[in-house]
Structure formats: structure tokens, C-alpha cells
């Protein structure tokens, strides 16, 4: 049964007829007071309310429902183009919104999703406990808060912005939001915005028509349309070029997409989740990210804490990672000795969970027998000389890109050769060759370290090193790293 709250009889009749054809019963109310009375006396599976009502605002009703009946999905009807009101409604806890004039196809999809959500609704604390049994490992208060927030945002259709450092597991959190919500039966389509060449990005995201450009020999469905009925996860959304940010904004606001070479816009039903390790607010201030898009994708922010803020989770994480690696290698999982855990817990893990996984994978390879000891745990020596500015926080130093280290080391190598030359008064024989060998060794070490940090993802390693993918591939081949 659906409660329709609107003071326009024609619109109420149109919505009621549409819902009746979906085998749904409807009740109607013309104002906030009548709606509250019906909600107290009867049971509903969905509330569909207009924003403007004679005795108040539809947002007041959304807030009242969140306080008194949080398990009831509520959607709002907004005036065309009034996205600010829709965003406010989503922040208050509305499930979704639909704009006037009503598109009945869009409304049917919204109602179907809401009914599926209501049918499988369980208490938020039960949701959080269910997530504990999935992939969000950890008993810390920080992770308990993340699980609770995931359970809450999963019930909405609001865009979610997942923030956090590299390696904390932002895509894992995005998958859990998808799997825990009403769209779990639809596709989950992850897109790394930094890995798609700029000239191909529009075609990759929005698709193209045959003949739209050279090489377009057939119609192609873009990644946005591939996520129809499910979730589109935009990883590293900060890397989107400005012209693509405008197009993404329209997808979110109008729920339509126009393939390259297509003359009309096509409706899409996707939920947008986005993530980046960069400071989006700072990029907005610098003019490198559109402010209007920032507020559209950041309706709800979900911060994933770094590993150094939840040290108590390291034993559980280590055990889960070792078991997963052992299954992949088809061996019995080794146990971690107390001394090995003692080595792991004080380490700040600038690479977060991804670095912990790399450390444990190396330890499993090195260990003898069925126990990982302290000697098998190889950690980076963060106390090695780094170019640290006076007063710079240690955490920022740990996150400094590999390229800075390699450039500093190259400068040291050049300086050492220059000092040797000035002392002798002449350029020593073989100095050029010696410098070349020294620089190659520094470069090789920096590239290997970047590849390890990014789990041998060359695109990400090139970005970390501050060079192009093609340049990195050339250096890897030249230095014989592969």
C-alpha cells in the first residue's frame, strides 16, 4: 500500500491509476497533518509526497517519517529543475525523488525499487551485524561506525561520496553499499576515471552510435547504461576532466544520457557512488573540480578510516588476509606468531590495508613451516632519510609520492659526483658512466617500490611516479625490471 501526499487531485488520480496497474493499493492525503494521521493509524510500504503542501513542506514530512517510522521508504515529488530541494530531501533521508511533470516510466522504476527495499527491510543494527559477517573486518569503533553508516545509506538512492586514503578499501565499501540495498540484484559497474584516456572517456561512459567517429563500426552501450538498474561506482572521480564533469552532472540531475552521435537523450536508472583519495573541497577551491558537481555527488559522505586509526583491527585483518591468500594458493593458512603481530601493530602502514596484504603475501612466501614469525615480516624503513620540511607532520611525509624520493636521490647522486669532481679539480675518468649506473639504480628502486605499492598496476604506478604510462613502460623495459 502506497500513501500519496499531494493537494492536486489530478496528480493524485494519475499516480493512483499508475500504481493500481502495478497491483498496488493507494491511500491519499492532501496535507502534512492528514498524512501523519494516516501514518499513525495504518501500515504503508511507501510514501510518495509532494514538496509543497498547504500546511507545510514535504521535507517536514520526510523528517517526521525518519524519526517515527525509519523503515518506511519515502520519495519526494519536486518541481522540474529544482535539484537543490531534491538534494535536501535526500540528505534528510528520502529514498529518491521524481520531478514534475511526472515521467510515469521513471516513477514505476522508483516505486518498484522502494517496494523491494521495504519487503527486505530489517533493523539498522541487524544490517550492521550482517555487514560484520561480510567483508568489513574489524572490531574497532571506527569500523563499527562505517558499518552502521553503510547500512543506513544502502537503503537510500542518494549519491554517496566515499573518501579515504589509497588502500583503505573504498571500492569494497561501495560494493557493500550496493549489495546491501534494493539494487543488489542489478549490476555493479566500477569505473576508474583516471585510467580512461581523455579522448575516449565520453564514448566509454556514455556509449556511441555507429558512424559517430572513425572506428565506430557498431552501436556501443556505455558504462553508465551498463549499470542500468544497479550501481555505477566512479573511482578516482577527481580525475574527471572538466568537460566530462558537466556531462556527469546532467546524468545525475536529469537521469538521462546521450551517447556520442545520438540526437536524443535516453533515460537511465542508476545509483551513483564515487570515491577519491584526493581532497575534493580543495580541488573545488582551486577551480579544478566543479562546485555544483561536488554538491551533487557529496549528498552523503562516507569516510573510510586509515589503518593507523584502527590498530586494534590489524590482528583480525591479518588473519582474514592470510586465509584468503591461502585459499588462492590452495595451501593450509599459516598462523601469525605473537612476535609477528608485535611487528605489525606499531607500523603506521602508509599504504593501509593494501600494504598490509603485500607484507603478508611476502611473509607467506618467506616463512618456513606453518607459522609466520617476526623475521618473516619485512616492513619499509620509514626512518630512512626523506626530504622533510621543517614542521611537516609525519603522516604527510609517509604519504609523499615515490617520485619525490627518487628525485631527491638523483639529486644526491649528481651532487656526490659534482663534489668528487671539484675536489680533484678535473672530471675523473669514468664519471659519466658511474653517474649513469648510479641514476639507473635509483630509478630502478623507485619504479619497483611504486609497482609494489600499487600491486603492479602500471597505470597507478606511473601516476604515483609523476610520469606517463608510456614513459613508465619504456623505463621498465630499458631497466630490465620485467
mmCIF file of C-alpha atoms in Angstrom, residues 140-462:
data_model
loop_
_atom_site.group_PDB
_atom_site.id
_atom_site.type_symbol
_atom_site.label_atom_id
_atom_site.label_comp_id
_atom_site.label_asym_id
_atom_site.label_seq_id
_atom_site.Cartn_x
_atom_site.Cartn_y
_atom_site.Cartn_z
ATOM 1 C CA UNK A 140 37.208 -1.077 16.288
ATOM 2 C CA UNK A 141 34.746 1.734 16.993
ATOM 3 C CA UNK A 142 35.757 3.373 13.700
ATOM 4 C CA UNK A 143 34.746 0.315 11.666
ATOM 5 C CA UNK A 144 31.540 -0.136 13.662
ATOM 6 C CA UNK A 145 30.632 3.419 12.665
ATOM 7 C CA UNK A 146 31.420 2.682 8.993
ATOM 8 C CA UNK A 147 29.245 -0.464 9.080
ATOM 9 C CA UNK A 148 26.359 1.463 10.632
ATOM 10 C CA UNK A 149 26.612 4.227 8.023
ATOM 11 C CA UNK A 150 26.815 1.697 5.149
ATOM 12 C CA UNK A 151 23.639 0.021 6.435
ATOM 13 C CA UNK A 152 21.859 3.390 6.531
ATOM 14 C CA UNK A 153 22.944 4.775 3.147
ATOM 15 C CA UNK A 154 22.263 1.429 1.437
ATOM 16 C CA UNK A 155 18.530 1.997 1.959
ATOM 17 C CA UNK A 156 18.612 5.315 0.077
ATOM 18 C CA UNK A 157 19.192 6.164 -3.565
ATOM 19 C CA UNK A 158 21.165 9.296 -2.687
ATOM 20 C CA UNK A 159 24.618 9.692 -4.275
ATOM 21 C CA UNK A 160 27.356 8.712 -1.822
ATOM 22 C CA UNK A 161 30.898 10.105 -1.812
ATOM 23 C CA UNK A 162 33.404 7.677 -0.242
ATOM 24 C CA UNK A 163 36.558 9.434 0.952
ATOM 25 C CA UNK A 164 39.755 7.963 2.313
ATOM 26 C CA UNK A 165 43.419 7.378 1.612
ATOM 27 C CA UNK A 166 44.708 4.983 -1.029
ATOM 28 C CA UNK A 167 44.476 1.364 0.019
ATOM 29 C CA UNK A 168 41.755 1.684 2.691
ATOM 30 C CA UNK A 169 39.174 -0.280 0.675
ATOM 31 C CA UNK A 170 36.859 2.358 -0.824
ATOM 32 C CA UNK A 171 35.675 0.037 -3.616
ATOM 33 C CA UNK A 172 34.925 -2.676 -1.056
ATOM 34 C CA UNK A 173 32.712 -0.222 0.850
ATOM 35 C CA UNK A 174 30.988 0.786 -2.404
ATOM 36 C CA UNK A 175 30.251 -2.872 -3.201
ATOM 37 C CA UNK A 176 28.760 -3.359 0.264
ATOM 38 C CA UNK A 177 26.503 -0.316 -0.190
ATOM 39 C CA UNK A 178 25.304 -1.873 -3.457
ATOM 40 C CA UNK A 179 24.931 -5.407 -2.085
ATOM 41 C CA UNK A 180 23.026 -4.205 0.998
ATOM 42 C CA UNK A 181 20.465 -2.100 -0.871
ATOM 43 C CA UNK A 182 17.478 -2.691 -3.141
ATOM 44 C CA UNK A 183 19.698 -2.663 -6.252
ATOM 45 C CA UNK A 184 21.703 -5.726 -5.187
ATOM 46 C CA UNK A 185 20.097 -7.743 -7.988
ATOM 47 C CA UNK A 186 21.364 -5.264 -10.598
ATOM 48 C CA UNK A 187 24.907 -4.804 -11.921
ATOM 49 C CA UNK A 188 27.715 -3.104 -10.003
ATOM 50 C CA UNK A 189 29.886 -1.286 -12.567
ATOM 51 C CA UNK A 190 33.186 0.145 -11.263
ATOM 52 C CA UNK A 191 34.929 2.777 -13.397
ATOM 53 C CA UNK A 192 38.458 4.056 -12.726
ATOM 54 C CA UNK A 193 38.180 7.619 -14.042
ATOM 55 C CA UNK A 194 41.956 8.042 -14.033
ATOM 56 C CA UNK A 195 42.598 5.005 -16.234
ATOM 57 C CA UNK A 196 40.450 6.001 -19.251
ATOM 58 C CA UNK A 197 42.209 8.161 -21.899
ATOM 59 C CA UNK A 198 40.596 11.603 -22.122
ATOM 60 C CA UNK A 199 39.714 11.293 -25.793
ATOM 61 C CA UNK A 200 37.843 8.013 -25.184
ATOM 62 C CA UNK A 201 36.139 8.921 -21.919
ATOM 63 C CA UNK A 202 32.837 10.207 -23.316
ATOM 64 C CA UNK A 203 32.395 7.155 -25.543
ATOM 65 C CA UNK A 204 33.371 4.768 -22.721
ATOM 66 C CA UNK A 205 30.966 6.307 -20.219
ATOM 67 C CA UNK A 206 28.013 7.228 -22.436
ATOM 68 C CA UNK A 207 28.401 4.908 -25.444
ATOM 69 C CA UNK A 208 28.233 5.854 -29.111
ATOM 70 C CA UNK A 209 26.227 5.324 -32.261
ATOM 71 C CA UNK A 210 27.569 3.598 -35.319
ATOM 72 C CA UNK A 211 29.499 6.055 -37.505
ATOM 73 C CA UNK A 212 29.797 8.669 -34.744
ATOM 74 C CA UNK A 213 33.570 8.746 -35.298
ATOM 75 C CA UNK A 214 36.277 6.837 -37.136
ATOM 76 C CA UNK A 215 36.294 3.261 -35.899
ATOM 77 C CA UNK A 216 32.713 3.300 -34.558
ATOM 78 C CA UNK A 217 31.563 0.338 -36.666
ATOM 79 C CA UNK A 218 28.616 -0.575 -34.425
ATOM 80 C CA UNK A 219 26.432 0.884 -31.692
ATOM 81 C CA UNK A 220 28.071 0.620 -28.278
ATOM 82 C CA UNK A 221 26.422 0.814 -24.877
ATOM 83 C CA UNK A 222 28.426 2.924 -22.417
ATOM 84 C CA UNK A 223 29.325 2.051 -18.840
ATOM 85 C CA UNK A 224 26.503 4.236 -17.475
ATOM 86 C CA UNK A 225 23.863 2.288 -19.417
ATOM 87 C CA UNK A 226 25.592 -0.984 -18.479
ATOM 88 C CA UNK A 227 24.758 -0.149 -14.860
ATOM 89 C CA UNK A 228 21.001 0.143 -15.629
ATOM 90 C CA UNK A 229 19.016 -0.930 -12.581
ATOM 91 C CA UNK A 230 22.189 -1.130 -10.498
ATOM 92 C CA UNK A 231 25.082 0.997 -9.291
ATOM 93 C CA UNK A 232 27.777 2.990 -11.112
ATOM 94 C CA UNK A 233 30.932 3.395 -8.992
ATOM 95 C CA UNK A 234 33.178 6.236 -10.147
ATOM 96 C CA UNK A 235 36.563 5.599 -8.584
ATOM 97 C CA UNK A 236 39.065 8.489 -8.569
ATOM 98 C CA UNK A 237 36.286 10.853 -9.651
ATOM 99 C CA UNK A 238 38.665 13.793 -9.081
ATOM 100 C CA UNK A 239 40.481 12.773 -12.283
ATOM 101 C CA UNK A 240 37.447 13.510 -14.485
ATOM 102 C CA UNK A 241 38.215 16.299 -16.996
ATOM 103 C CA UNK A 242 36.108 19.451 -16.593
ATOM 104 C CA UNK A 243 34.122 18.858 -19.807
ATOM 105 C CA UNK A 244 33.145 15.380 -18.550
ATOM 106 C CA UNK A 245 32.156 16.789 -15.168
ATOM 107 C CA UNK A 246 29.466 18.861 -16.927
ATOM 108 C CA UNK A 247 28.082 15.784 -18.676
ATOM 109 C CA UNK A 248 28.110 13.716 -15.464
ATOM 110 C CA UNK A 249 26.223 16.493 -13.689
ATOM 111 C CA UNK A 250 23.444 16.212 -16.267
ATOM 112 C CA UNK A 251 23.269 12.430 -15.837
ATOM 113 C CA UNK A 252 22.743 12.889 -12.091
ATOM 114 C CA UNK A 253 20.249 15.752 -12.381
ATOM 115 C CA UNK A 254 18.142 14.609 -15.322
ATOM 116 C CA UNK A 255 18.711 10.831 -15.085
ATOM 117 C CA UNK A 256 19.369 10.746 -18.817
ATOM 118 C CA UNK A 257 22.384 10.017 -21.003
ATOM 119 C CA UNK A 258 23.163 10.950 -24.612
ATOM 120 C CA UNK A 259 25.533 8.596 -26.470
ATOM 121 C CA UNK A 260 28.057 10.146 -28.852
ATOM 122 C CA UNK A 261 26.326 10.659 -32.211
ATOM 123 C CA UNK A 262 22.815 10.242 -30.738
ATOM 124 C CA UNK A 263 20.333 13.112 -31.262
ATOM 125 C CA UNK A 264 18.193 12.397 -28.204
ATOM 126 C CA UNK A 265 18.734 11.674 -24.539
ATOM 127 C CA UNK A 266 17.932 8.228 -23.180
ATOM 128 C CA UNK A 267 16.593 7.647 -19.650
ATOM 129 C CA UNK A 268 18.829 5.714 -17.252
ATOM 130 C CA UNK A 269 18.149 4.305 -13.804
ATOM 131 C CA UNK A 270 21.449 4.077 -11.934
ATOM 132 C CA UNK A 271 22.714 4.968 -8.495
ATOM 133 C CA UNK A 272 25.950 6.969 -8.428
ATOM 134 C CA UNK A 273 28.679 6.173 -5.895
ATOM 135 C CA UNK A 274 32.015 7.977 -6.181
ATOM 136 C CA UNK A 275 35.366 7.927 -4.418
ATOM 137 C CA UNK A 276 38.787 9.526 -4.452
ATOM 138 C CA UNK A 277 41.796 9.793 -2.160
ATOM 139 C CA UNK A 278 42.174 13.484 -3.081
ATOM 140 C CA UNK A 279 40.697 16.461 -1.222
ATOM 141 C CA UNK A 280 37.721 17.368 -3.423
ATOM 142 C CA UNK A 281 36.923 20.519 -1.437
ATOM 143 C CA UNK A 282 40.464 21.774 -2.077
ATOM 144 C CA UNK A 283 40.156 20.973 -5.801
ATOM 145 C CA UNK A 284 36.893 22.958 -5.881
ATOM 146 C CA UNK A 285 38.654 25.924 -4.272
ATOM 147 C CA UNK A 286 41.423 25.653 -6.881
ATOM 148 C CA UNK A 287 38.885 25.592 -9.733
ATOM 149 C CA UNK A 288 39.888 22.067 -10.797
ATOM 150 C CA UNK A 289 36.559 20.450 -9.849
ATOM 151 C CA UNK A 290 33.084 21.876 -10.437
ATOM 152 C CA UNK A 291 31.396 23.083 -7.277
ATOM 153 C CA UNK A 292 27.896 22.146 -8.470
ATOM 154 C CA UNK A 293 29.010 18.574 -9.224
ATOM 155 C CA UNK A 294 30.753 18.362 -5.850
ATOM 156 C CA UNK A 295 27.488 19.074 -4.034
ATOM 157 C CA UNK A 296 25.557 16.603 -6.227
ATOM 158 C CA UNK A 297 27.856 13.633 -5.625
ATOM 159 C CA UNK A 298 28.502 14.546 -1.981
ATOM 160 C CA UNK A 299 24.931 14.281 -0.740
ATOM 161 C CA UNK A 300 26.214 11.753 1.817
ATOM 162 C CA UNK A 301 29.904 11.479 2.665
ATOM 163 C CA UNK A 302 31.246 8.186 3.968
ATOM 164 C CA UNK A 303 34.811 8.373 5.272
ATOM 165 C CA UNK A 304 36.820 5.154 5.467
ATOM 166 C CA UNK A 305 39.456 5.496 8.236
ATOM 167 C CA UNK A 306 43.129 4.677 7.528
ATOM 168 C CA UNK A 307 44.635 1.610 9.169
ATOM 169 C CA UNK A 308 46.716 3.658 11.631
ATOM 170 C CA UNK A 309 43.449 4.922 13.174
ATOM 171 C CA UNK A 310 42.248 1.369 13.907
ATOM 172 C CA UNK A 311 45.319 -0.525 15.052
ATOM 173 C CA UNK A 312 43.153 -2.945 17.036
ATOM 174 C CA UNK A 313 41.799 -4.297 13.722
ATOM 175 C CA UNK A 314 45.221 -5.458 12.477
ATOM 176 C CA UNK A 315 45.089 -8.983 14.044
ATOM 177 C CA UNK A 316 41.628 -9.689 12.569
ATOM 178 C CA UNK A 317 42.597 -8.212 9.201
ATOM 179 C CA UNK A 318 45.857 -10.150 9.104
ATOM 180 C CA UNK A 319 44.066 -13.423 9.840
ATOM 181 C CA UNK A 320 41.421 -12.766 7.161
ATOM 182 C CA UNK A 321 44.057 -11.798 4.565
ATOM 183 C CA UNK A 322 46.215 -14.867 5.280
ATOM 184 C CA UNK A 323 43.181 -17.152 4.948
ATOM 185 C CA UNK A 324 42.208 -15.542 1.633
ATOM 186 C CA UNK A 325 45.755 -15.805 0.253
ATOM 187 C CA UNK A 326 45.977 -19.428 1.383
ATOM 188 C CA UNK A 327 42.729 -20.274 -0.424
ATOM 189 C CA UNK A 328 44.089 -18.681 -3.563
ATOM 190 C CA UNK A 329 47.332 -20.659 -3.299
ATOM 191 C CA UNK A 330 45.433 -23.803 -2.229
ATOM 192 C CA UNK A 331 47.538 -24.315 0.907
ATOM 193 C CA UNK A 332 46.809 -24.501 4.624
ATOM 194 C CA UNK A 333 46.790 -20.994 6.100
ATOM 195 C CA UNK A 334 49.821 -20.336 8.328
ATOM 196 C CA UNK A 335 49.312 -18.760 11.735
ATOM 197 C CA UNK A 336 50.892 -15.490 12.857
ATOM 198 C CA UNK A 337 53.081 -15.630 15.932
ATOM 199 C CA UNK A 338 52.596 -13.000 18.687
ATOM 200 C CA UNK A 339 56.020 -11.613 17.745
ATOM 201 C CA UNK A 340 54.901 -11.167 14.131
ATOM 202 C CA UNK A 341 51.781 -9.293 15.239
ATOM 203 C CA UNK A 342 54.001 -7.251 17.528
ATOM 204 C CA UNK A 343 55.968 -6.165 14.453
ATOM 205 C CA UNK A 344 52.837 -5.230 12.522
ATOM 206 C CA UNK A 345 50.887 -3.238 15.106
ATOM 207 C CA UNK A 346 53.297 -0.304 15.699
ATOM 208 C CA UNK A 347 53.852 0.237 11.946
ATOM 209 C CA UNK A 348 51.804 3.186 10.539
ATOM 210 C CA UNK A 349 51.002 1.459 7.188
ATOM 211 C CA UNK A 350 51.002 4.481 4.831
ATOM 212 C CA UNK A 351 49.685 2.083 2.138
ATOM 213 C CA UNK A 352 46.894 0.951 4.508
ATOM 214 C CA UNK A 353 45.195 -2.443 4.037
ATOM 215 C CA UNK A 354 46.702 -2.885 0.568
ATOM 216 C CA UNK A 355 50.208 -2.571 2.044
ATOM 217 C CA UNK A 356 49.319 -4.987 4.856
ATOM 218 C CA UNK A 357 48.229 -7.511 2.246
ATOM 219 C CA UNK A 358 51.520 -7.105 0.334
ATOM 220 C CA UNK A 359 53.540 -7.553 3.541
ATOM 221 C CA UNK A 360 51.656 -10.718 4.478
ATOM 222 C CA UNK A 361 51.885 -12.184 0.968
ATOM 223 C CA UNK A 362 55.668 -11.713 1.092
ATOM 224 C CA UNK A 363 55.779 -13.201 4.601
ATOM 225 C CA UNK A 364 53.861 -16.302 3.497
ATOM 226 C CA UNK A 365 56.413 -16.818 0.741
ATOM 227 C CA UNK A 366 59.376 -16.457 3.130
ATOM 228 C CA UNK A 367 58.128 -18.371 6.158
ATOM 229 C CA UNK A 368 59.278 -21.905 6.957
ATOM 230 C CA UNK A 369 56.674 -24.303 8.266
ATOM 231 C CA UNK A 370 53.190 -23.258 9.271
ATOM 232 C CA UNK A 371 53.927 -20.134 11.304
ATOM 233 C CA UNK A 372 54.793 -16.592 10.235
ATOM 234 C CA UNK A 373 57.440 -15.248 12.628
ATOM 235 C CA UNK A 374 58.715 -11.737 13.222
ATOM 236 C CA UNK A 375 61.679 -12.362 10.916
ATOM 237 C CA UNK A 376 59.325 -13.044 8.008
ATOM 238 C CA UNK A 377 57.697 -9.618 8.330
ATOM 239 C CA UNK A 378 59.528 -7.132 6.105
ATOM 240 C CA UNK A 379 58.400 -3.535 6.559
ATOM 241 C CA UNK A 380 59.582 -0.377 4.876
ATOM 242 C CA UNK A 381 62.006 1.646 6.987
ATOM 243 C CA UNK A 382 60.126 4.927 7.157
ATOM 244 C CA UNK A 383 63.006 6.394 9.154
ATOM 245 C CA UNK A 384 65.210 6.413 6.035
ATOM 246 C CA UNK A 385 66.261 9.962 5.024
ATOM 247 C CA UNK A 386 63.427 11.824 3.357
ATOM 248 C CA UNK A 387 63.278 15.456 2.390
ATOM 249 C CA UNK A 388 61.057 16.631 5.271
ATOM 250 C CA UNK A 389 60.199 20.309 5.538
ATOM 251 C CA UNK A 390 60.526 21.871 8.955
ATOM 252 C CA UNK A 391 57.335 21.359 10.939
ATOM 253 C CA UNK A 392 55.819 18.934 8.393
ATOM 254 C CA UNK A 393 53.595 16.254 10.037
ATOM 255 C CA UNK A 394 54.971 12.737 9.909
ATOM 256 C CA UNK A 395 51.756 11.414 8.364
ATOM 257 C CA UNK A 396 52.185 13.713 5.377
ATOM 258 C CA UNK A 397 55.765 12.530 4.975
ATOM 259 C CA UNK A 398 54.625 8.923 4.865
ATOM 260 C CA UNK A 399 52.156 9.717 2.089
ATOM 261 C CA UNK A 400 54.624 11.610 -0.096
ATOM 262 C CA UNK A 401 54.766 10.207 -3.656
ATOM 263 C CA UNK A 402 57.579 7.923 -4.684
ATOM 264 C CA UNK A 403 58.655 10.449 -7.297
ATOM 265 C CA UNK A 404 59.824 12.855 -4.575
ATOM 266 C CA UNK A 405 62.118 10.204 -3.081
ATOM 267 C CA UNK A 406 63.615 9.286 -6.441
ATOM 268 C CA UNK A 407 64.191 12.901 -7.426
ATOM 269 C CA UNK A 408 65.922 13.605 -4.124
ATOM 270 C CA UNK A 409 68.123 10.530 -4.524
ATOM 271 C CA UNK A 410 69.025 11.525 -8.096
ATOM 272 C CA UNK A 411 69.968 14.976 -6.827
ATOM 273 C CA UNK A 412 72.175 13.340 -4.160
ATOM 274 C CA UNK A 413 73.843 11.180 -6.808
ATOM 275 C CA UNK A 414 74.563 14.176 -9.001
ATOM 276 C CA UNK A 415 75.837 16.153 -6.039
ATOM 277 C CA UNK A 416 78.224 13.366 -4.974
ATOM 278 C CA UNK A 417 79.742 13.217 -8.463
ATOM 279 C CA UNK A 418 79.985 17.009 -8.616
ATOM 280 C CA UNK A 419 81.774 17.134 -5.222
ATOM 281 C CA UNK A 420 84.226 14.476 -6.353
ATOM 282 C CA UNK A 421 84.940 16.487 -9.484
ATOM 283 C CA UNK A 422 85.519 19.766 -7.643
ATOM 284 C CA UNK A 423 87.898 18.186 -5.123
ATOM 285 C CA UNK A 424 90.114 16.675 -7.812
ATOM 286 C CA UNK A 425 89.921 19.761 -9.991
ATOM 287 C CA UNK A 426 89.288 17.635 -13.070
ATOM 288 C CA UNK A 427 86.478 15.372 -14.277
ATOM 289 C CA UNK A 428 87.539 11.853 -13.275
ATOM 290 C CA UNK A 429 87.645 9.193 -15.956
ATOM 291 C CA UNK A 430 84.512 7.096 -15.989
ATOM 292 C CA UNK A 431 82.498 9.682 -14.002
ATOM 293 C CA UNK A 432 79.777 9.884 -16.659
ATOM 294 C CA UNK A 433 79.392 6.099 -16.731
ATOM 295 C CA UNK A 434 79.403 5.925 -12.924
ATOM 296 C CA UNK A 435 76.712 8.583 -12.678
ATOM 297 C CA UNK A 436 74.604 6.772 -15.292
ATOM 298 C CA UNK A 437 74.812 3.478 -13.363
ATOM 299 C CA UNK A 438 74.011 5.264 -10.089
ATOM 300 C CA UNK A 439 70.984 7.019 -11.560
ATOM 301 C CA UNK A 440 69.695 3.795 -13.120
ATOM 302 C CA UNK A 441 69.888 2.005 -9.769
ATOM 303 C CA UNK A 442 67.968 4.824 -8.052
ATOM 304 C CA UNK A 443 65.389 4.854 -10.840
ATOM 305 C CA UNK A 444 65.005 1.059 -10.765
ATOM 306 C CA UNK A 445 64.448 1.094 -6.982
ATOM 307 C CA UNK A 446 61.872 3.886 -7.229
ATOM 308 C CA UNK A 447 59.917 2.124 -10.002
ATOM 309 C CA UNK A 448 59.917 -1.228 -8.180
ATOM 310 C CA UNK A 449 58.724 0.479 -4.991
ATOM 311 C CA UNK A 450 55.914 2.245 -6.877
ATOM 312 C CA UNK A 451 54.855 -1.016 -8.542
ATOM 313 C CA UNK A 452 54.767 -2.784 -5.171
ATOM 314 C CA UNK A 453 52.696 -0.004 -3.610
ATOM 315 C CA UNK A 454 50.145 -0.195 -6.441
ATOM 316 C CA UNK A 455 50.105 -4.005 -6.614
ATOM 317 C CA UNK A 456 51.805 -3.869 -10.023
ATOM 318 C CA UNK A 457 49.162 -1.649 -11.581
ATOM 319 C CA UNK A 458 51.317 0.215 -14.122
ATOM 320 C CA UNK A 459 48.794 2.992 -14.692
ATOM 321 C CA UNK A 460 48.614 3.775 -10.977
ATOM 322 C CA UNK A 461 52.401 3.422 -10.603
ATOM 323 C CA UNK A 462 53.008 5.899 -13.431
#
